[in-house]
mmCIF file of C-alpha atoms in Angstrom:
data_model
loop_
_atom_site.group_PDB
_atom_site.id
_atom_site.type_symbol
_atom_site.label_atom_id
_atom_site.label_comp_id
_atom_site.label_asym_id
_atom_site.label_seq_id
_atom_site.Cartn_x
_atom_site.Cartn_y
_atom_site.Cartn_z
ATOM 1 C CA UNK A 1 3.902 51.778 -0.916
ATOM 2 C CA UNK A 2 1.507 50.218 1.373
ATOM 3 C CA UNK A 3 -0.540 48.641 -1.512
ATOM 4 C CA UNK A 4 2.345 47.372 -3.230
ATOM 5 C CA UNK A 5 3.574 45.499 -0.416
ATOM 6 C CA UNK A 6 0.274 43.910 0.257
ATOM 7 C CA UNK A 7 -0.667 43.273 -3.388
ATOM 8 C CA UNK A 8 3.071 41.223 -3.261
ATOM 9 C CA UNK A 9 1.754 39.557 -0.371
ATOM 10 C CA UNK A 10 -1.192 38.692 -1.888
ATOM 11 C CA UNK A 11 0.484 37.274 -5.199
ATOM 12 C CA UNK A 12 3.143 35.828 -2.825
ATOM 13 C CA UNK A 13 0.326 33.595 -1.494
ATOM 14 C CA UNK A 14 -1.591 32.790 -4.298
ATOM 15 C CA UNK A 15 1.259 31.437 -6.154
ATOM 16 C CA UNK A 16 1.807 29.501 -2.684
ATOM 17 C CA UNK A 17 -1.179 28.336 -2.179
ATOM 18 C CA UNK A 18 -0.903 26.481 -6.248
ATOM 19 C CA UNK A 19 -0.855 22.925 -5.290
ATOM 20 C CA UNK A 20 -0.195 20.039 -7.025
ATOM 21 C CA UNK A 21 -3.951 19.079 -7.329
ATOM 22 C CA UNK A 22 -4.520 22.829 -9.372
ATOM 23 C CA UNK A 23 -1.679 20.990 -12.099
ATOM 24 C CA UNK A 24 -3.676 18.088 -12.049
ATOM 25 C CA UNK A 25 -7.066 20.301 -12.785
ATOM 26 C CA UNK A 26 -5.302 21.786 -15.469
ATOM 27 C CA UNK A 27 -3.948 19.007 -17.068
ATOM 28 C CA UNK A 28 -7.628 17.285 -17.045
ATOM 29 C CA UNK A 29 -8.889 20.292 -18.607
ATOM 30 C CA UNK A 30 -6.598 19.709 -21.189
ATOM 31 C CA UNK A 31 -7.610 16.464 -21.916
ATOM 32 C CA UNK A 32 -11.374 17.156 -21.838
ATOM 33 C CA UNK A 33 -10.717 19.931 -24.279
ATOM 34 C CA UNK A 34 -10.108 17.458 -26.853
ATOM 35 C CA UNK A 35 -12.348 14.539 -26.162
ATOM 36 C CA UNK A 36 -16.284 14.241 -27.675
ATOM 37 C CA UNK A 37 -18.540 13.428 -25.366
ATOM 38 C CA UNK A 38 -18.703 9.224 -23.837
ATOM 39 C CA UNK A 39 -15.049 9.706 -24.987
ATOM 40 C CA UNK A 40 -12.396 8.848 -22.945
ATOM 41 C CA UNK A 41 -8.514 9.348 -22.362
ATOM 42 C CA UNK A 42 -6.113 6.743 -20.377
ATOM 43 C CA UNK A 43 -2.993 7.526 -19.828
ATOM 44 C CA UNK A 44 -0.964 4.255 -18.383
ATOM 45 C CA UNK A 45 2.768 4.074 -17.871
ATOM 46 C CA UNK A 46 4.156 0.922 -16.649
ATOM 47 C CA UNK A 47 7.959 1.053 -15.461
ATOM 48 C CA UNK A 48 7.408 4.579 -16.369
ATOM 49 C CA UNK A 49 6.586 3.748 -20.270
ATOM 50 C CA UNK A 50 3.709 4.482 -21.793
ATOM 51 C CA UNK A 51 1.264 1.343 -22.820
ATOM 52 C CA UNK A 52 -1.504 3.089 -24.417
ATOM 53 C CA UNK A 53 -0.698 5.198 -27.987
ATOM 54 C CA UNK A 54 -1.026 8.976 -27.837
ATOM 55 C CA UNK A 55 -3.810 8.132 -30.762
ATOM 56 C CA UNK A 56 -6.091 5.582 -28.436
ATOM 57 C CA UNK A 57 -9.559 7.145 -28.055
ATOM 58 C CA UNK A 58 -11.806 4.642 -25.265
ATOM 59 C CA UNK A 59 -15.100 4.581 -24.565
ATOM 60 C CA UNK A 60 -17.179 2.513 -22.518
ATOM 61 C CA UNK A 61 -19.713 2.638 -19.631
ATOM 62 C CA UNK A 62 -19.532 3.130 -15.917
ATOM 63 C CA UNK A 63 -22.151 0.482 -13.988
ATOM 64 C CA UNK A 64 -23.056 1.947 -10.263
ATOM 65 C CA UNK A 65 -24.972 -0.403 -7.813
ATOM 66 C CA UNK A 66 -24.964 0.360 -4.474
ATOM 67 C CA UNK A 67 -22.809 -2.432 -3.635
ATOM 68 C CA UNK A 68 -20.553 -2.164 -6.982
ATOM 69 C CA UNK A 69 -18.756 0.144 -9.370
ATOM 70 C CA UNK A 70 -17.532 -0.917 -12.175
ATOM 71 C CA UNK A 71 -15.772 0.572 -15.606
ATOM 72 C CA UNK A 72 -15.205 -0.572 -18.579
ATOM 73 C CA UNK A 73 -13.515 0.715 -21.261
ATOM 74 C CA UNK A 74 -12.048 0.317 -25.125
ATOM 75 C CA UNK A 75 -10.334 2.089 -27.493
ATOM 76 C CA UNK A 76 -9.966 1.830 -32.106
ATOM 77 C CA UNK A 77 -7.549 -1.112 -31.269
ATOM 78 C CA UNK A 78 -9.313 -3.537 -29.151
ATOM 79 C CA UNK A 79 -7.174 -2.246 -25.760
ATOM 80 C CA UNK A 80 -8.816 -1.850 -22.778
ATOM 81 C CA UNK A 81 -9.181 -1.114 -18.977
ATOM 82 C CA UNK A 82 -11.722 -2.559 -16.720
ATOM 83 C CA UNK A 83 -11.768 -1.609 -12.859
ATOM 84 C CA UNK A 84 -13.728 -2.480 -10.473
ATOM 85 C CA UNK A 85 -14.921 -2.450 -6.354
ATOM 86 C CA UNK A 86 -17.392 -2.962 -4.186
ATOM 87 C CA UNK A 87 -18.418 -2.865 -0.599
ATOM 88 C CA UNK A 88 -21.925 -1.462 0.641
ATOM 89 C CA UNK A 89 -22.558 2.467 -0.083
ATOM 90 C CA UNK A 90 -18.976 2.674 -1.163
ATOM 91 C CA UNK A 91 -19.955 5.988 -2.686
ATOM 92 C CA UNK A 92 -20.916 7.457 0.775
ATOM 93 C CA UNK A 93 -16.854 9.346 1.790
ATOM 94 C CA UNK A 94 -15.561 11.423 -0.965
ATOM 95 C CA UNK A 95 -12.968 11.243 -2.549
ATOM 96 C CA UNK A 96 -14.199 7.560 -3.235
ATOM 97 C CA UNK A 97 -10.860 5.652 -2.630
ATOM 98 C CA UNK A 98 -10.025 1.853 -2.473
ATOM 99 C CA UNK A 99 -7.236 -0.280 -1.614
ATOM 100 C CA UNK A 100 -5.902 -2.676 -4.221
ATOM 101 C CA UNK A 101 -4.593 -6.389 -2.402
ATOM 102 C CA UNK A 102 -3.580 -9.247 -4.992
ATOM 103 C CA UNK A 103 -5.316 -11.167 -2.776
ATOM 104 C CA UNK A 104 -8.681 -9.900 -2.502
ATOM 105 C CA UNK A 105 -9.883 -8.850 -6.168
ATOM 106 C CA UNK A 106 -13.426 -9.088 -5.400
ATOM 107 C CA UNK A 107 -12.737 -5.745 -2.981
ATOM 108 C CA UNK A 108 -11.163 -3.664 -5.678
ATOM 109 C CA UNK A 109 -9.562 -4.866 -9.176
ATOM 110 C CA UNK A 110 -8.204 -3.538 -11.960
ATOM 111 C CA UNK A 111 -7.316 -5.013 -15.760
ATOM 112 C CA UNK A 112 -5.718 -3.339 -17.876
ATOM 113 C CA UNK A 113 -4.867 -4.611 -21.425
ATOM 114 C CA UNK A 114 -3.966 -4.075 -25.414
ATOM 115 C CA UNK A 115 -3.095 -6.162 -28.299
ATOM 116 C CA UNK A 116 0.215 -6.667 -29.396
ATOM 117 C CA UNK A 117 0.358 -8.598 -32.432
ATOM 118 C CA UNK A 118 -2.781 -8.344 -34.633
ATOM 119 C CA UNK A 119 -2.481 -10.496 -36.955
ATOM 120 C CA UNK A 120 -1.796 -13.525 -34.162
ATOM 121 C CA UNK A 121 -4.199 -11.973 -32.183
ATOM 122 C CA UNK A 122 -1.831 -11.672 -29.385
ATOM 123 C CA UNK A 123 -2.394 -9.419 -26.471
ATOM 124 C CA UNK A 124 -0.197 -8.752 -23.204
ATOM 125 C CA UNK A 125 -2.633 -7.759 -19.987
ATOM 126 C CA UNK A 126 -1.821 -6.699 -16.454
ATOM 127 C CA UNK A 127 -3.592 -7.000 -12.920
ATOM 128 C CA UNK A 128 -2.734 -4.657 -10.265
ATOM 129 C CA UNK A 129 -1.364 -6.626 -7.692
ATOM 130 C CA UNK A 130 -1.512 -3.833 -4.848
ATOM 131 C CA UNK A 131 -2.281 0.062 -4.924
ATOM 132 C CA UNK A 132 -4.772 2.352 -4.945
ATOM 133 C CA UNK A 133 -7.775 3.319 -6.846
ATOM 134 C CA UNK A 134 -8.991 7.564 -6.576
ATOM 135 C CA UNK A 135 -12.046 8.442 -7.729
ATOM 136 C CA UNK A 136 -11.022 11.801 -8.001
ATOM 137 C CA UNK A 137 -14.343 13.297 -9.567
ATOM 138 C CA UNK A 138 -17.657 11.568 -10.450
ATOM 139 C CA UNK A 139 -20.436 13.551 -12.410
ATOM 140 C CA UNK A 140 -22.087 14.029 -15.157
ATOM 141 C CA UNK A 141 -19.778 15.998 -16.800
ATOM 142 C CA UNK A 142 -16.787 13.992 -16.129
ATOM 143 C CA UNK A 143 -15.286 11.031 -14.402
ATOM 144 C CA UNK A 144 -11.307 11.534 -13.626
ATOM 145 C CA UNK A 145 -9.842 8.544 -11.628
ATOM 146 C CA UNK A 146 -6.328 7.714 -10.635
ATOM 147 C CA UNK A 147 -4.634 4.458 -10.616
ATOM 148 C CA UNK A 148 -1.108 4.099 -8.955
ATOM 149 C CA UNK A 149 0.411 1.033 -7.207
ATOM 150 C CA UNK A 150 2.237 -1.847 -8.488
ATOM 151 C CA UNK A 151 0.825 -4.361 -11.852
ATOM 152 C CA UNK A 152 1.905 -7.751 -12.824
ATOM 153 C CA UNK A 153 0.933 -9.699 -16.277
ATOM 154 C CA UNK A 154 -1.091 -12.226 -15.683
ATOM 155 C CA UNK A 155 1.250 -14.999 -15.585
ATOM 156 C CA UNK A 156 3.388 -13.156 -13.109
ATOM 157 C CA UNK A 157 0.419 -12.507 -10.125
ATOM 158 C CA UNK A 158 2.475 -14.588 -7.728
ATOM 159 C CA UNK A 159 6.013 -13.081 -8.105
ATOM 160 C CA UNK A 160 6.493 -10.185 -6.778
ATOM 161 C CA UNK A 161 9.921 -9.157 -7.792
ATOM 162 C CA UNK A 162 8.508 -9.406 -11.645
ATOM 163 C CA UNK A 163 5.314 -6.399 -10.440
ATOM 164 C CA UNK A 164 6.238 -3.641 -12.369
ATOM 165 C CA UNK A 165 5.253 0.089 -11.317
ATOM 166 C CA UNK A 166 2.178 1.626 -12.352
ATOM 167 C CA UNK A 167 0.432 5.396 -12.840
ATOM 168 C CA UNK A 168 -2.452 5.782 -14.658
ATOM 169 C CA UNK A 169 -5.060 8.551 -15.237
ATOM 170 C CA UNK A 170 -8.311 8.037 -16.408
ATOM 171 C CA UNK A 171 -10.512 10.634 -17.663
ATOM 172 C CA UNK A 172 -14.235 10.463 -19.663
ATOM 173 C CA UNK A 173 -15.828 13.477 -20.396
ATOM 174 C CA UNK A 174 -19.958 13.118 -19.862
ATOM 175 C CA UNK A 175 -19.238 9.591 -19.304
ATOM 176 C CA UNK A 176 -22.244 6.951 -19.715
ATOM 177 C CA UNK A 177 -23.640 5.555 -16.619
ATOM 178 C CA UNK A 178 -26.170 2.583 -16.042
ATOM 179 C CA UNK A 179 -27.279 3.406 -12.669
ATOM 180 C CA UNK A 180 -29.295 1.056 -9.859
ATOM 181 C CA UNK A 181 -30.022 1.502 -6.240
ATOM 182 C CA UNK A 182 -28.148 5.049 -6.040
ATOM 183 C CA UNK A 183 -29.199 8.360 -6.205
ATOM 184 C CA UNK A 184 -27.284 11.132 -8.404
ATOM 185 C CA UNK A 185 -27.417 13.371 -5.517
ATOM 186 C CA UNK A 186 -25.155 10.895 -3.095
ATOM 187 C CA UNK A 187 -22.950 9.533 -5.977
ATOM 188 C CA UNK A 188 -21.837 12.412 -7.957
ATOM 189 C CA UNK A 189 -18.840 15.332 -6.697
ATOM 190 C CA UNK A 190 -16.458 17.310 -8.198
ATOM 191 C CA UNK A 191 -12.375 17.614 -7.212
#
């Protein structure tokens, strides 16, 4: 009887102990299941719509100096997201986490973009105005990185009652890095 309780106990706990962060482990799994390697996945929804096609496969590069980090990445139809921060040994606290401000873009920026008419060559691109940037793992078996905060097209940067909402998860499984001035050892972690 005794082991039964505690076993409950135990299970009690466990399922307790499940946070949100062990959904979001198993949803990136999930995602690096089906990816190559260099391949990435965005997912981007804007006023809680998705921007990106289920079928968009990116790749790209992520460029680490010790004063800058910066990705860049595209998918089959000419979409893309580029992000961007600096500040010196910004890779030093982990999580690595920035603050987005509309008015400081050289501390931490983000683009993100896609082409909406083809044959015009006509594409529709957003800035994020304010939010955050998480860097929620950096290695080289994957890079996972959250966006959340508010976006604005580019024509709208200075009206904030036309931002729209953003959440965005980026993942690249054995993404490719061009590295100066930074030592594996101090730059990559795990969630």
């Amino acid at each position: 009887m005794k082991l039964k309780f505690i076993i409950g106990v135990l299970a009690f706990f466990t399922v307790l102990s499940c946070s949100s962060s062990d959904v979001s482990k198993a949803r990136v799994n999930k995602i690096l299941e089906k990816l190559n390697d260099h391949e990435a996945k965005i997912e981007v929804l804007i006023d809680g719509k998705d921007f990106y096609p289920e079928t968009s496969v990116f790749q790209g590069e992520l460029t680490v100096f010790n004063s800058f980090f910066r990705v860049s990445l595209f998918d089959q139809y000419r979409s893309n997201v580029v992000l961007a921060f600096g500040g010196e040994h910004w890779y030093k606290e982990k999580p690595i986490e920035k603050t987005v401000f509309k008015d400081n873009q050289i501390n931490a920026s983000v683009m993100i973009g896609r082409i909406k008419d083809e044959k015009k060559n006509l594409g529709e691109g957003y800035l994020m105005t304010e939010g955050h940037i998480k860097v929620i793992s950096l290695n080289k078996e994957k890079a996972v990185i959250s966006l959340t905060g508010k976006v604005g097209l580019y024509q709208m940067q200075n009206e904030p009652t036309q931002w729209n909402t953003l959440k965005a998860l980026i993942v690249i499984k054995k993404p490719l890095f061009k590295m100066q001035d930074v030592k594996e050892t101090d730059l990559f972690y795990q969630q």
